[in-house]
Amino acid sequence: MMSTGKKIQNQVKLPLSVAFDVVMQGIRIRLGRSLVTLAGVTLGIAFLMSILTGQMIRRGVGQETAMRVEIKRMMSFLVSETGPLDGRTLGVLQTGKLSPVEKRFVTSLVSSKVAKLKWCTASAQAESSAVPAGILQTATQAELAKDASAVLIMGDGQLPANLDVKALLTGARQQVLAFSRLENAIVLPAGISGVKLSRELLEDEKAKIELEARQTQFRTGWIIVISLLVTVIGISNAMLMSVTERFREIGTMKCLGALSVFIREIFFIESSLMGLVGSIAGSLFGGFFAWLIFVFTYGFELCTSALSPMSLAGYFLLCVVSG
C-alpha cells in the first residue's frame, strides 16, 4: 500500500477540570442512579463502622463494669473494718502515681460523704489528687492519722524505708492500715489491723480471663474481616455496575476523540466523590447507630464513657479509606 505521507496529529489532552465538569453533569443527569450507588456505599461503610464502634463500646462497657465491681469490693473491705464512712476522717499516704482504679476509689470515698481526707505525698512522682477542696486537707505523716478511722496506702511507689507504722497511726481513732495494692502490704505489729483492698486472682480465674480474652479477640478480628470484605465487595459491585451500564457513553466519547486516560479520569473522579461522600456519611451514621443501640441496653452514661476518641477517630479514618 502506498503511504499518503500525512502524519497523525497529536490528540488534545483535556485538563482535569473538564473531566470534573463532565462528572458533575453526568451525576445530575443520572441523579437516581447516582443516589442508588451513593446509598450502597453509605450502607456498606455504615455496616463496617457500626461493627467497629459496637466492638469498642462492648470492650469499654466490660472494662467499666469490671472496674465498678472492683471499686465496690474495695469499699466493702474498708467498711467491714472501719464501719460506715459517713462523717469519718481518713488519712491517705500516697507513694506514687494513682491507677485509674485508685482514682475512682478516691471518688467513691468522696461520694460516701467522708468528712475529711488527710493527704500526704511520700514521693516526688505523686501527682496531686482531684479531691474537692472542702474535703481534702494536706497533712504531714505525723498529722496524717489524727482522728482518722483508717490510713490508706495508695500509689505505685514503694513505702518509705523508714516508715514507722505505730508512729504513723498515732492519734488515730481506729488502728487500721489499708493497702490499695497487694505489693505494698506489709506485716503489721500486733494491735494494728491490716486491710488488703484488692484481691489476688486465683489460677483458674486467671486462666478463664485469658481464655475469654483470646476468644473475644478472635471473634472481633473475624467480624471485622468479614464486615470489611462485605463492604468492599458491595462498593466494588456498585461501581462496576455503573461502568458496565455506560459502555455506550464510553464508546461515544472515544468516537469523539476522548483519550483512554480521560475516560479513566472521569470514572476515577466519580468513584472518588461517591466513595468520599458515602464514606463520611456512612461512618457518621454507623457510629451513631451503634452507640444509640447500646445506649438503650447499657444507658447513656456508661456507653458514652466507653467511647475512646482516639480509637473512634482511627475507625473513622479506616472506614473513609475503605470507601
PDB file of C-alpha atoms in Angstrom:
ATOM      1  CA  MET A   1       0.000   0.000   0.000  1.00  0.00           C
ATOM      2  CA  MET A   2       1.222   3.498  -0.795  1.00  0.00           C
ATOM      3  CA  SER A   3       1.717   5.910   2.012  1.00  0.00           C
ATOM      4  CA  THR A   4      -0.066   9.244   1.799  1.00  0.00           C
ATOM      5  CA  GLY A   5       2.758  10.919   3.684  1.00  0.00           C
ATOM      6  CA  LYS A   6       0.375  12.511   6.209  1.00  0.00           C
ATOM      7  CA  LYS A   7       1.204  12.315   9.911  1.00  0.00           C
ATOM      8  CA  ILE A   8      -1.368  11.564  12.570  1.00  0.00           C
ATOM      9  CA  GLN A   9      -1.755  14.696  14.643  1.00  0.00           C
ATOM     10  CA  ASN A  10      -1.377  14.540  18.466  1.00  0.00           C
ATOM     11  CA  GLN A  11      -4.739  14.319  20.181  1.00  0.00           C
ATOM     12  CA  VAL A  12      -5.682  17.070  22.610  1.00  0.00           C
ATOM     13  CA  LYS A  13      -5.429  16.049  26.277  1.00  0.00           C
ATOM     14  CA  LEU A  14      -8.243  17.678  28.224  1.00  0.00           C
ATOM     15  CA  PRO A  15      -7.488  19.001  31.745  1.00  0.00           C
ATOM     16  CA  LEU A  16      -8.884  17.530  34.958  1.00  0.00           C
ATOM     17  CA  SER A  17     -11.282  20.457  35.308  1.00  0.00           C
ATOM     18  CA  VAL A  18     -13.080  19.334  32.156  1.00  0.00           C
ATOM     19  CA  ALA A  19     -13.280  15.771  33.462  1.00  0.00           C
ATOM     20  CA  PHE A  20     -14.721  17.081  36.724  1.00  0.00           C
ATOM     21  CA  ASP A  21     -17.356  19.117  34.867  1.00  0.00           C
ATOM     22  CA  VAL A  22     -18.304  16.035  32.842  1.00  0.00           C
ATOM     23  CA  VAL A  23     -18.634  14.009  36.041  1.00  0.00           C
ATOM     24  CA  MET A  24     -20.864  16.588  37.754  1.00  0.00           C
ATOM     25  CA  GLN A  25     -23.055  16.868  34.665  1.00  0.00           C
ATOM     26  CA  GLY A  26     -23.333  13.088  34.471  1.00  0.00           C
ATOM     27  CA  ILE A  27     -24.318  12.886  38.155  1.00  0.00           C
ATOM     28  CA  ARG A  28     -27.070  15.460  37.593  1.00  0.00           C
ATOM     29  CA  ILE A  29     -28.350  13.628  34.520  1.00  0.00           C
ATOM     30  CA  ARG A  30     -28.287  10.201  36.241  1.00  0.00           C
ATOM     31  CA  LEU A  31     -29.292  11.512  39.662  1.00  0.00           C
ATOM     32  CA  GLY A  32     -31.416   8.472  40.540  1.00  0.00           C
ATOM     33  CA  ARG A  33     -28.655   6.008  39.645  1.00  0.00           C
ATOM     34  CA  SER A  34     -26.093   8.156  41.440  1.00  0.00           C
ATOM     35  CA  LEU A  35     -28.197   8.207  44.605  1.00  0.00           C
ATOM     36  CA  VAL A  36     -28.568   4.410  44.488  1.00  0.00           C
ATOM     37  CA  THR A  37     -24.796   3.996  44.138  1.00  0.00           C
ATOM     38  CA  LEU A  38     -24.203   6.506  46.918  1.00  0.00           C
ATOM     39  CA  ALA A  39     -26.684   4.666  49.147  1.00  0.00           C
ATOM     40  CA  GLY A  40     -24.815   1.403  48.543  1.00  0.00           C
ATOM     41  CA  VAL A  41     -21.521   2.986  49.565  1.00  0.00           C
ATOM     42  CA  THR A  42     -23.098   4.658  52.604  1.00  0.00           C
ATOM     43  CA  LEU A  43     -24.773   1.492  53.863  1.00  0.00           C
ATOM     44  CA  GLY A  44     -21.650  -0.608  53.333  1.00  0.00           C
ATOM     45  CA  ILE A  45     -19.480   1.820  55.294  1.00  0.00           C
ATOM     46  CA  ALA A  46     -22.202   2.246  57.925  1.00  0.00           C
ATOM     47  CA  PHE A  47     -22.198  -1.528  58.461  1.00  0.00           C
ATOM     48  CA  LEU A  48     -18.419  -1.584  58.923  1.00  0.00           C
ATOM     49  CA  MET A  49     -18.412   1.449  61.245  1.00  0.00           C
ATOM     50  CA  SER A  50     -21.258   0.055  63.349  1.00  0.00           C
ATOM     51  CA  ILE A  51     -19.353  -3.206  63.847  1.00  0.00           C
ATOM     52  CA  LEU A  52     -16.155  -1.406  64.868  1.00  0.00           C
ATOM     53  CA  THR A  53     -17.958   1.038  67.162  1.00  0.00           C
ATOM     54  CA  GLY A  54     -20.016  -1.726  68.722  1.00  0.00           C
ATOM     55  CA  GLN A  55     -16.899  -3.763  69.494  1.00  0.00           C
ATOM     56  CA  MET A  56     -15.245  -0.716  71.080  1.00  0.00           C
ATOM     57  CA  ILE A  57     -18.295   0.071  73.220  1.00  0.00           C
ATOM     58  CA  ARG A  58     -18.580  -3.568  74.277  1.00  0.00           C
ATOM     59  CA  ARG A  59     -14.931  -3.619  75.396  1.00  0.00           C
ATOM     60  CA  GLY A  60     -15.333  -0.319  77.208  1.00  0.00           C
ATOM     61  CA  VAL A  61     -18.509  -1.447  78.941  1.00  0.00           C
ATOM     62  CA  GLY A  62     -16.793  -4.650  80.061  1.00  0.00           C
ATOM     63  CA  GLN A  63     -13.820  -2.731  81.466  1.00  0.00           C
ATOM     64  CA  GLU A  64     -16.100  -0.205  83.157  1.00  0.00           C
ATOM     65  CA  THR A  65     -18.211  -2.970  84.688  1.00  0.00           C
ATOM     66  CA  ALA A  66     -15.110  -4.770  85.982  1.00  0.00           C
ATOM     67  CA  MET A  67     -13.811  -1.512  87.464  1.00  0.00           C
ATOM     68  CA  ARG A  68     -17.102  -0.824  89.211  1.00  0.00           C
ATOM     69  CA  VAL A  69     -17.090  -4.327  90.692  1.00  0.00           C
ATOM     70  CA  GLU A  70     -13.512  -3.797  91.920  1.00  0.00           C
ATOM     71  CA  ILE A  71     -14.372  -0.411  93.461  1.00  0.00           C
ATOM     72  CA  LYS A  72     -17.410  -1.908  95.197  1.00  0.00           C
ATOM     73  CA  ARG A  73     -15.250  -4.729  96.572  1.00  0.00           C
ATOM     74  CA  MET A  74     -12.629  -2.276  97.867  1.00  0.00           C
ATOM     75  CA  MET A  75     -15.298  -0.166  99.566  1.00  0.00           C
ATOM     76  CA  SER A  76     -16.819  -3.277 101.151  1.00  0.00           C
ATOM     77  CA  PHE A  77     -13.438  -4.414 102.529  1.00  0.00           C
ATOM     78  CA  LEU A  78     -12.802  -0.983 104.030  1.00  0.00           C
ATOM     79  CA  VAL A  79     -16.280  -0.521 105.511  1.00  0.00           C
ATOM     80  CA  SER A  80     -16.226  -4.007 107.028  1.00  0.00           C
ATOM     81  CA  GLU A  81     -13.134  -2.974 109.030  1.00  0.00           C
ATOM     82  CA  THR A  82     -13.957   0.652 109.878  1.00  0.00           C
ATOM     83  CA  GLY A  83     -17.741   0.792 109.809  1.00  0.00           C
ATOM     84  CA  PRO A  84     -19.791   3.343 107.819  1.00  0.00           C
ATOM     85  CA  LEU A  85     -17.648   6.153 106.423  1.00  0.00           C
ATOM     86  CA  ASP A  86     -20.265   8.897 106.608  1.00  0.00           C
ATOM     87  CA  GLY A  87     -18.775  11.787 108.594  1.00  0.00           C
ATOM     88  CA  ARG A  88     -15.483   9.973 109.218  1.00  0.00           C
ATOM     89  CA  THR A  89     -11.927  11.177 108.634  1.00  0.00           C
ATOM     90  CA  LEU A  90      -9.491   9.120 106.583  1.00  0.00           C
ATOM     91  CA  GLY A  91      -5.768   9.523 106.054  1.00  0.00           C
ATOM     92  CA  VAL A  92      -4.143   8.822 102.681  1.00  0.00           C
ATOM     93  CA  LEU A  93      -0.413   8.212 102.234  1.00  0.00           C
ATOM     94  CA  GLN A  94       0.315   8.454  98.514  1.00  0.00           C
ATOM     95  CA  THR A  95       3.531   6.679  97.484  1.00  0.00           C
ATOM     96  CA  GLY A  96       3.359   7.345  93.719  1.00  0.00           C
ATOM     97  CA  LYS A  97       1.013   7.748  90.776  1.00  0.00           C
ATOM     98  CA  LEU A  98      -2.538   6.562  91.280  1.00  0.00           C
ATOM     99  CA  SER A  99      -4.026   3.985  88.939  1.00  0.00           C
ATOM    100  CA  PRO A 100      -7.454   4.597  87.326  1.00  0.00           C
ATOM    101  CA  VAL A 101      -8.958   2.192  89.878  1.00  0.00           C
ATOM    102  CA  GLU A 102      -7.396   4.108  92.774  1.00  0.00           C
ATOM    103  CA  LYS A 103      -8.632   7.417  91.391  1.00  0.00           C
ATOM    104  CA  ARG A 104     -12.138   6.033  91.100  1.00  0.00           C
ATOM    105  CA  PHE A 105     -11.828   4.633  94.612  1.00  0.00           C
ATOM    106  CA  VAL A 106     -11.000   8.113  95.931  1.00  0.00           C
ATOM    107  CA  THR A 107     -14.076   9.431  94.108  1.00  0.00           C
ATOM    108  CA  SER A 108     -16.153   6.728  95.797  1.00  0.00           C
ATOM    109  CA  LEU A 109     -14.771   7.785  99.177  1.00  0.00           C
ATOM    110  CA  VAL A 110     -15.882  11.345  98.490  1.00  0.00           C
ATOM    111  CA  SER A 111     -19.314  10.063  97.410  1.00  0.00           C
ATOM    112  CA  SER A 112     -19.614   8.125 100.683  1.00  0.00           C
ATOM    113  CA  LYS A 113     -19.676  11.528 102.448  1.00  0.00           C
ATOM    114  CA  VAL A 114     -16.424  11.297 104.385  1.00  0.00           C
ATOM    115  CA  ALA A 115     -15.777  14.463 106.388  1.00  0.00           C
ATOM    116  CA  LYS A 116     -12.037  14.781 105.700  1.00  0.00           C
ATOM    117  CA  LEU A 117      -9.358  13.178 103.576  1.00  0.00           C
ATOM    118  CA  LYS A 118      -5.971  13.982 105.083  1.00  0.00           C
ATOM    119  CA  TRP A 119      -3.477  13.655 102.239  1.00  0.00           C
ATOM    120  CA  CYS A 120       0.252  13.143 102.453  1.00  0.00           C
ATOM    121  CA  THR A 121       2.524  12.501  99.439  1.00  0.00           C
ATOM    122  CA  ALA A 122       5.598  10.416 100.190  1.00  0.00           C
ATOM    123  CA  SER A 123       7.061  10.611  96.672  1.00  0.00           C
ATOM    124  CA  ALA A 124       8.030  13.408  94.307  1.00  0.00           C
ATOM    125  CA  GLN A 125       6.348  11.493  91.468  1.00  0.00           C
ATOM    126  CA  ALA A 126       2.962  11.549  93.215  1.00  0.00           C
ATOM    127  CA  GLU A 127       0.527  13.791  91.353  1.00  0.00           C
ATOM    128  CA  SER A 128      -1.992  15.939  93.159  1.00  0.00           C
ATOM    129  CA  SER A 129      -5.359  14.330  93.787  1.00  0.00           C
ATOM    130  CA  ALA A 130      -8.575  15.708  92.293  1.00  0.00           C
ATOM    131  CA  VAL A 131     -10.445  15.852  95.595  1.00  0.00           C
ATOM    132  CA  PRO A 132     -12.784  18.778  96.407  1.00  0.00           C
ATOM    133  CA  ALA A 133     -11.014  21.465  98.436  1.00  0.00           C
ATOM    134  CA  GLY A 134     -13.570  21.295 101.218  1.00  0.00           C
ATOM    135  CA  ILE A 135     -12.709  17.633 101.896  1.00  0.00           C
ATOM    136  CA  LEU A 136      -9.011  17.458 101.049  1.00  0.00           C
ATOM    137  CA  GLN A 137      -6.577  18.508 103.764  1.00  0.00           C
ATOM    138  CA  THR A 138      -2.817  18.384 103.238  1.00  0.00           C
ATOM    139  CA  ALA A 139      -1.008  16.855 106.195  1.00  0.00           C
ATOM    140  CA  THR A 140       2.383  15.557 107.247  1.00  0.00           C
ATOM    141  CA  GLN A 141       2.964  11.932 108.208  1.00  0.00           C
ATOM    142  CA  ALA A 142       2.851  12.920 111.872  1.00  0.00           C
ATOM    143  CA  GLU A 143      -0.582  14.548 111.449  1.00  0.00           C
ATOM    144  CA  LEU A 144      -1.994  12.034 108.983  1.00  0.00           C
ATOM    145  CA  ALA A 145      -3.797   9.672 111.359  1.00  0.00           C
ATOM    146  CA  LYS A 146      -5.151  12.172 113.898  1.00  0.00           C
ATOM    147  CA  ASP A 147      -8.862  11.359 114.458  1.00  0.00           C
ATOM    148  CA  ALA A 148      -8.780   9.118 111.360  1.00  0.00           C
ATOM    149  CA  SER A 149     -10.742   5.886 111.143  1.00  0.00           C
ATOM    150  CA  ALA A 150      -8.093   4.392 108.824  1.00  0.00           C
ATOM    151  CA  VAL A 151      -4.956   5.302 106.910  1.00  0.00           C
ATOM    152  CA  LEU A 152      -4.867   4.264 103.249  1.00  0.00           C
ATOM    153  CA  ILE A 153      -1.624   3.438 101.430  1.00  0.00           C
ATOM    154  CA  MET A 154      -2.102   4.254  97.732  1.00  0.00           C
ATOM    155  CA  GLY A 155       0.092   4.714  94.661  1.00  0.00           C
ATOM    156  CA  ASP A 156       2.563   2.725  92.572  1.00  0.00           C
ATOM    157  CA  GLY A 157       5.646   3.702  94.592  1.00  0.00           C
ATOM    158  CA  GLN A 158       7.432   1.851  97.363  1.00  0.00           C
ATOM    159  CA  LEU A 159       6.726   2.517 101.015  1.00  0.00           C
ATOM    160  CA  PRO A 160       9.262   4.790 102.724  1.00  0.00           C
ATOM    161  CA  ALA A 161      12.140   2.701 104.075  1.00  0.00           C
ATOM    162  CA  ASN A 162      11.964   4.372 107.493  1.00  0.00           C
ATOM    163  CA  LEU A 163       8.186   4.104 107.842  1.00  0.00           C
ATOM    164  CA  ASP A 164       7.159   3.572 111.476  1.00  0.00           C
ATOM    165  CA  VAL A 165       3.642   2.141 111.395  1.00  0.00           C
ATOM    166  CA  LYS A 166       2.926   2.803 115.086  1.00  0.00           C
ATOM    167  CA  ALA A 167       4.089   6.406 114.786  1.00  0.00           C
ATOM    168  CA  LEU A 168       2.082   6.795 111.581  1.00  0.00           C
ATOM    169  CA  LEU A 169      -1.126   5.735 113.357  1.00  0.00           C
ATOM    170  CA  THR A 170      -0.538   7.937 116.413  1.00  0.00           C
ATOM    171  CA  GLY A 171      -3.773   9.695 117.351  1.00  0.00           C
ATOM    172  CA  ALA A 172      -5.899   7.515 115.072  1.00  0.00           C
ATOM    173  CA  ARG A 173      -9.467   6.810 116.049  1.00  0.00           C
ATOM    174  CA  GLN A 174      -9.022   3.225 114.839  1.00  0.00           C
ATOM    175  CA  GLN A 175      -5.744   1.378 114.325  1.00  0.00           C
ATOM    176  CA  VAL A 176      -6.444   0.397 110.716  1.00  0.00           C
ATOM    177  CA  LEU A 177      -3.975   0.464 107.810  1.00  0.00           C
ATOM    178  CA  ALA A 178      -5.451  -0.269 104.380  1.00  0.00           C
ATOM    179  CA  PHE A 179      -3.433  -1.116 101.239  1.00  0.00           C
ATOM    180  CA  SER A 180      -4.845  -0.476  97.768  1.00  0.00           C
ATOM    181  CA  ARG A 181      -2.070  -2.597  96.182  1.00  0.00           C
ATOM    182  CA  LEU A 182      -1.035  -6.074  97.252  1.00  0.00           C
ATOM    183  CA  GLU A 183       2.662  -5.363  96.639  1.00  0.00           C
ATOM    184  CA  ASN A 184       2.639  -2.641  99.314  1.00  0.00           C
ATOM    185  CA  ALA A 185       1.093  -4.826 102.001  1.00  0.00           C
ATOM    186  CA  ILE A 186       3.487  -5.404 104.901  1.00  0.00           C
ATOM    187  CA  VAL A 187       3.473  -7.379 108.131  1.00  0.00           C
ATOM    188  CA  LEU A 188       1.944  -5.170 110.817  1.00  0.00           C
ATOM    189  CA  PRO A 189       2.662  -5.074 114.548  1.00  0.00           C
ATOM    190  CA  ALA A 190       0.195  -6.591 116.994  1.00  0.00           C
ATOM    191  CA  GLY A 191      -2.899  -4.495 117.650  1.00  0.00           C
ATOM    192  CA  ILE A 192      -2.972  -2.939 114.179  1.00  0.00           C
ATOM    193  CA  SER A 193      -5.467  -4.203 111.631  1.00  0.00           C
ATOM    194  CA  GLY A 194      -4.335  -4.513 108.027  1.00  0.00           C
ATOM    195  CA  VAL A 195      -6.799  -4.461 105.153  1.00  0.00           C
ATOM    196  CA  LYS A 196      -5.909  -5.547 101.613  1.00  0.00           C
ATOM    197  CA  LEU A 197      -8.416  -3.659  99.490  1.00  0.00           C
ATOM    198  CA  SER A 198      -7.564  -5.562  96.308  1.00  0.00           C
ATOM    199  CA  ARG A 199      -7.745  -9.319  95.850  1.00  0.00           C
ATOM    200  CA  GLU A 200      -5.299 -11.590  94.048  1.00  0.00           C
ATOM    201  CA  LEU A 201      -6.971 -13.694  91.373  1.00  0.00           C
ATOM    202  CA  LEU A 202      -6.881 -17.466  91.625  1.00  0.00           C
ATOM    203  CA  GLU A 203      -5.156 -19.505  88.926  1.00  0.00           C
ATOM    204  CA  ASP A 204      -8.415 -20.800  87.446  1.00  0.00           C
ATOM    205  CA  GLU A 205      -9.776 -17.254  87.375  1.00  0.00           C
ATOM    206  CA  LYS A 206      -6.681 -16.030  85.501  1.00  0.00           C
ATOM    207  CA  ALA A 207      -6.948 -18.916  83.035  1.00  0.00           C
ATOM    208  CA  LYS A 208     -10.632 -18.170  82.445  1.00  0.00           C
ATOM    209  CA  ILE A 209      -9.928 -14.470  81.827  1.00  0.00           C
ATOM    210  CA  GLU A 210      -7.121 -15.284  79.359  1.00  0.00           C
ATOM    211  CA  LEU A 211      -9.331 -17.765  77.515  1.00  0.00           C
ATOM    212  CA  GLU A 212     -12.187 -15.260  77.245  1.00  0.00           C
ATOM    213  CA  ALA A 213      -9.742 -12.583  76.043  1.00  0.00           C
ATOM    214  CA  ARG A 214      -8.412 -14.872  73.277  1.00  0.00           C
ATOM    215  CA  GLN A 215     -11.924 -15.856  72.200  1.00  0.00           C
ATOM    216  CA  THR A 216     -13.077 -12.241  72.152  1.00  0.00           C
ATOM    217  CA  GLN A 217     -10.026 -11.189  70.134  1.00  0.00           C
ATOM    218  CA  PHE A 218     -10.631 -13.962  67.583  1.00  0.00           C
ATOM    219  CA  ARG A 219     -14.342 -13.144  67.262  1.00  0.00           C
ATOM    220  CA  THR A 220     -13.611  -9.440  66.932  1.00  0.00           C
ATOM    221  CA  GLY A 221     -10.984  -9.993  64.234  1.00  0.00           C
ATOM    222  CA  TRP A 222     -13.236 -12.373  62.317  1.00  0.00           C
ATOM    223  CA  ILE A 223     -16.218  -9.996  62.421  1.00  0.00           C
ATOM    224  CA  ILE A 224     -14.079  -7.051  61.292  1.00  0.00           C
ATOM    225  CA  VAL A 225     -12.586  -9.052  58.383  1.00  0.00           C
ATOM    226  CA  ILE A 226     -15.997 -10.280  57.218  1.00  0.00           C
ATOM    227  CA  SER A 227     -17.576  -6.832  57.519  1.00  0.00           C
ATOM    228  CA  LEU A 228     -14.661  -5.263  55.641  1.00  0.00           C
ATOM    229  CA  LEU A 229     -14.961  -7.825  52.819  1.00  0.00           C
ATOM    230  CA  VAL A 230     -18.735  -7.310  52.587  1.00  0.00           C
ATOM    231  CA  THR A 231     -18.251  -3.548  52.488  1.00  0.00           C
ATOM    232  CA  VAL A 232     -15.527  -3.559  49.828  1.00  0.00           C
ATOM    233  CA  ILE A 233     -17.333  -6.117  47.633  1.00  0.00           C
ATOM    234  CA  GLY A 234     -20.588  -4.156  47.889  1.00  0.00           C
ATOM    235  CA  ILE A 235     -18.934  -0.887  46.903  1.00  0.00           C
ATOM    236  CA  SER A 236     -16.944  -2.534  44.085  1.00  0.00           C
ATOM    237  CA  ASN A 237     -20.104  -4.159  42.719  1.00  0.00           C
ATOM    238  CA  ALA A 238     -21.947  -0.846  42.690  1.00  0.00           C
ATOM    239  CA  MET A 239     -19.145   0.894  40.800  1.00  0.00           C
ATOM    240  CA  LEU A 240     -18.676  -1.987  38.317  1.00  0.00           C
ATOM    241  CA  MET A 241     -22.382  -1.932  37.504  1.00  0.00           C
ATOM    242  CA  SER A 242     -22.113   1.826  36.983  1.00  0.00           C
ATOM    243  CA  VAL A 243     -19.292   1.314  34.473  1.00  0.00           C
ATOM    244  CA  THR A 244     -20.991  -1.619  32.690  1.00  0.00           C
ATOM    245  CA  GLU A 245     -24.232   0.237  32.012  1.00  0.00           C
ATOM    246  CA  ARG A 246     -22.287   3.131  30.447  1.00  0.00           C
ATOM    247  CA  PHE A 247     -20.467   1.248  27.680  1.00  0.00           C
ATOM    248  CA  ARG A 248     -22.335   3.228  25.014  1.00  0.00           C
ATOM    249  CA  GLU A 249     -21.391   6.505  26.651  1.00  0.00           C
ATOM    250  CA  ILE A 250     -17.743   5.441  26.783  1.00  0.00           C
ATOM    251  CA  GLY A 251     -17.849   4.425  23.106  1.00  0.00           C
ATOM    252  CA  THR A 252     -19.410   7.751  22.133  1.00  0.00           C
ATOM    253  CA  MET A 253     -16.710   9.702  23.973  1.00  0.00           C
ATOM    254  CA  LYS A 254     -13.984   7.597  22.310  1.00  0.00           C
ATOM    255  CA  CYS A 255     -15.504   8.257  18.869  1.00  0.00           C
ATOM    256  CA  LEU A 256     -15.457  11.989  19.625  1.00  0.00           C
ATOM    257  CA  GLY A 257     -11.721  11.785  20.285  1.00  0.00           C
ATOM    258  CA  ALA A 258     -11.532  11.298  24.049  1.00  0.00           C
ATOM    259  CA  LEU A 259      -8.345   9.586  25.202  1.00  0.00           C
ATOM    260  CA  SER A 260      -8.424   6.485  27.366  1.00  0.00           C
ATOM    261  CA  VAL A 261      -6.743   8.431  30.154  1.00  0.00           C
ATOM    262  CA  PHE A 262      -9.599  10.946  30.044  1.00  0.00           C
ATOM    263  CA  ILE A 263     -12.140   8.139  30.422  1.00  0.00           C
ATOM    264  CA  ARG A 264     -10.202   6.764  33.371  1.00  0.00           C
ATOM    265  CA  GLU A 265     -10.055  10.210  34.958  1.00  0.00           C
ATOM    266  CA  ILE A 266     -13.832  10.551  34.677  1.00  0.00           C
ATOM    267  CA  PHE A 267     -14.529   7.267  36.455  1.00  0.00           C
ATOM    268  CA  PHE A 268     -11.759   7.866  38.995  1.00  0.00           C
ATOM    269  CA  ILE A 269     -13.177  11.268  39.930  1.00  0.00           C
ATOM    270  CA  GLU A 270     -16.737   9.938  40.073  1.00  0.00           C
ATOM    271  CA  SER A 271     -15.822   6.924  42.197  1.00  0.00           C
ATOM    272  CA  SER A 272     -13.696   9.099  44.479  1.00  0.00           C
ATOM    273  CA  LEU A 273     -16.571  11.546  45.013  1.00  0.00           C
ATOM    274  CA  MET A 274     -19.029   8.731  45.643  1.00  0.00           C
ATOM    275  CA  GLY A 275     -16.609   6.981  47.959  1.00  0.00           C
ATOM    276  CA  LEU A 276     -15.711  10.105  49.935  1.00  0.00           C
ATOM    277  CA  VAL A 277     -19.261  11.379  50.418  1.00  0.00           C
ATOM    278  CA  GLY A 278     -20.662   7.903  51.080  1.00  0.00           C
ATOM    279  CA  SER A 279     -17.838   7.007  53.474  1.00  0.00           C
ATOM    280  CA  ILE A 280     -18.210  10.148  55.572  1.00  0.00           C
ATOM    281  CA  ALA A 281     -21.999   9.810  55.713  1.00  0.00           C
ATOM    282  CA  GLY A 282     -21.821   6.064  56.392  1.00  0.00           C
ATOM    283  CA  SER A 283     -19.185   6.439  59.113  1.00  0.00           C
ATOM    284  CA  LEU A 284     -21.210   9.079  60.946  1.00  0.00           C
ATOM    285  CA  PHE A 285     -24.461   7.145  60.581  1.00  0.00           C
ATOM    286  CA  GLY A 286     -22.952   3.756  61.503  1.00  0.00           C
ATOM    287  CA  GLY A 287     -21.124   5.095  64.570  1.00  0.00           C
ATOM    288  CA  PHE A 288     -24.183   6.957  65.844  1.00  0.00           C
ATOM    289  CA  PHE A 289     -26.488   3.997  65.177  1.00  0.00           C
ATOM    290  CA  ALA A 290     -24.236   1.565  67.082  1.00  0.00           C
ATOM    291  CA  TRP A 291     -23.908   3.995  70.007  1.00  0.00           C
ATOM    292  CA  LEU A 292     -27.688   4.534  70.084  1.00  0.00           C
ATOM    293  CA  ILE A 293     -28.401   0.793  70.165  1.00  0.00           C
ATOM    294  CA  PHE A 294     -26.032   0.264  73.101  1.00  0.00           C
ATOM    295  CA  VAL A 295     -27.484   3.284  74.929  1.00  0.00           C
ATOM    296  CA  PHE A 296     -30.860   1.522  75.079  1.00  0.00           C
ATOM    297  CA  THR A 297     -29.131  -1.525  76.595  1.00  0.00           C
ATOM    298  CA  TYR A 298     -26.493  -0.099  78.959  1.00  0.00           C
ATOM    299  CA  GLY A 299     -27.522   3.533  79.441  1.00  0.00           C
ATOM    300  CA  PHE A 300     -26.234   6.864  78.176  1.00  0.00           C
ATOM    301  CA  GLU A 301     -23.519   7.461  80.786  1.00  0.00           C
ATOM    302  CA  LEU A 302     -21.905   4.026  80.554  1.00  0.00           C
ATOM    303  CA  CYS A 303     -21.864   3.948  76.731  1.00  0.00           C
ATOM    304  CA  THR A 304     -20.501   7.478  76.470  1.00  0.00           C
ATOM    305  CA  SER A 305     -17.698   6.767  78.942  1.00  0.00           C
ATOM    306  CA  ALA A 306     -16.833   3.584  76.997  1.00  0.00           C
ATOM    307  CA  LEU A 307     -16.064   5.576  73.827  1.00  0.00           C
ATOM    308  CA  SER A 308     -12.402   6.327  73.142  1.00  0.00           C
ATOM    309  CA  PRO A 309     -11.973   9.471  70.988  1.00  0.00           C
ATOM    310  CA  MET A 310      -8.632   8.279  69.585  1.00  0.00           C
ATOM    311  CA  SER A 311      -9.970   4.818  68.656  1.00  0.00           C
ATOM    312  CA  LEU A 312     -13.133   6.355  67.233  1.00  0.00           C
ATOM    313  CA  ALA A 313     -11.074   8.708  65.045  1.00  0.00           C
ATOM    314  CA  GLY A 314      -8.949   5.758  63.870  1.00  0.00           C
ATOM    315  CA  TYR A 315     -12.046   3.730  62.949  1.00  0.00           C
ATOM    316  CA  PHE A 316     -13.495   6.744  61.119  1.00  0.00           C
ATOM    317  CA  LEU A 317     -10.300   7.126  59.104  1.00  0.00           C
ATOM    318  CA  LEU A 318     -10.235   3.392  58.313  1.00  0.00           C
ATOM    319  CA  CYS A 319     -13.819   3.474  57.049  1.00  0.00           C
ATOM    320  CA  VAL A 320     -13.202   6.543  54.886  1.00  0.00           C
ATOM    321  CA  VAL A 321     -10.119   4.922  53.370  1.00  0.00           C
ATOM    322  CA  SER A 322     -12.093   1.717  52.733  1.00  0.00           C
ATOM    323  CA  GLY A 323     -14.834   3.688  50.972  1.00  0.00           C
TER     324      GLY A 323
END
